[in-house]
XYZ file of C-alpha atoms in Angstrom:
87
model
C 4.717 0.721 -4.400
C 6.937 -0.941 -6.990
C 6.576 -4.517 -8.157
C 9.603 -5.643 -6.130
C 8.479 -3.824 -2.990
C 5.101 -5.527 -3.244
C 6.762 -8.902 -3.758
C 8.910 -8.444 -0.643
C 6.021 -7.246 1.496
C 5.462 -9.475 4.512
C 2.107 -10.616 5.785
C 0.289 -8.324 8.135
C -1.093 -8.847 11.611
C -3.882 -6.776 13.085
C -3.652 -6.616 16.851
C -6.626 -5.983 19.071
C -6.419 -4.023 22.294
C -3.515 -4.651 24.641
C -5.867 -5.204 27.569
C -6.017 -8.548 29.368
C -9.506 -9.496 28.218
C -11.157 -12.936 28.484
C -11.038 -13.246 24.686
C -8.754 -11.663 22.082
C -9.466 -11.622 18.347
C -6.631 -11.184 15.847
C -6.355 -11.324 12.083
C -3.291 -12.476 10.177
C -2.981 -12.088 6.407
C -0.757 -14.749 4.919
C 0.832 -14.396 1.498
C 1.087 -17.480 -0.701
C 4.455 -18.461 -2.106
C 5.306 -17.069 -5.512
C 6.121 -20.578 -6.789
C 4.653 -23.826 -5.518
C 1.953 -24.257 -2.931
C 1.526 -23.326 0.695
C 2.159 -20.180 2.637
C 5.564 -18.568 2.609
C 5.186 -17.191 6.126
C 3.670 -19.789 8.446
C 6.412 -18.927 10.930
C 4.702 -15.569 11.469
C 1.428 -17.335 12.255
C 3.270 -19.557 14.746
C 4.818 -16.461 16.331
C 1.402 -14.840 16.797
C 0.014 -17.980 18.454
C 3.069 -18.477 20.677
C 3.079 -14.808 21.738
C -0.512 -15.142 22.915
C 0.269 -18.396 24.768
C 3.027 -16.557 26.655
C 0.380 -14.021 27.747
C -1.836 -16.780 29.170
C -4.162 -17.339 26.208
C -4.934 -20.488 24.262
C -6.188 -20.712 20.720
C -9.964 -21.113 20.862
C -10.968 -20.833 17.191
C -9.306 -20.198 13.844
C -11.050 -19.522 10.545
C -9.597 -18.733 7.148
C -10.895 -16.974 4.079
C -9.561 -16.017 0.686
C -8.085 -12.551 0.966
C -7.808 -11.995 -2.785
C -4.920 -11.887 -5.199
C -2.480 -9.165 -6.113
C -2.123 -10.486 -9.656
C 0.918 -11.959 -11.339
C 3.871 -12.223 -8.997
C 1.904 -10.900 -6.029
C 0.613 -14.193 -4.714
C -2.764 -14.936 -3.217
C -3.712 -13.821 0.277
C -5.324 -15.943 2.967
C -6.832 -14.140 5.919
C -6.849 -16.063 9.197
C -9.025 -14.882 12.077
C -7.897 -16.235 15.436
C -9.835 -16.156 18.702
C -7.777 -16.658 21.854
C -9.256 -17.473 25.256
C -7.576 -16.543 28.518
C -7.039 -19.533 30.814
């Protein structure tokens, strides 16, 4: 993957099973902005949460951890683990 392809790469979401279970666990990897602070793709995190709410789940727990760095120009990664509870 070239430098520019890596720079343009969006965050990734790992989806659990598509079954209607009492709890669903998902992981979202957020990429930090190239310049400044904060995440460049919080909208994607909002989309994941809102999609689960539409399915009848509410956010039960969220944890974050440092997902590492891709070096200069790649930005740091933050991995968010979300637990949703069916209501």
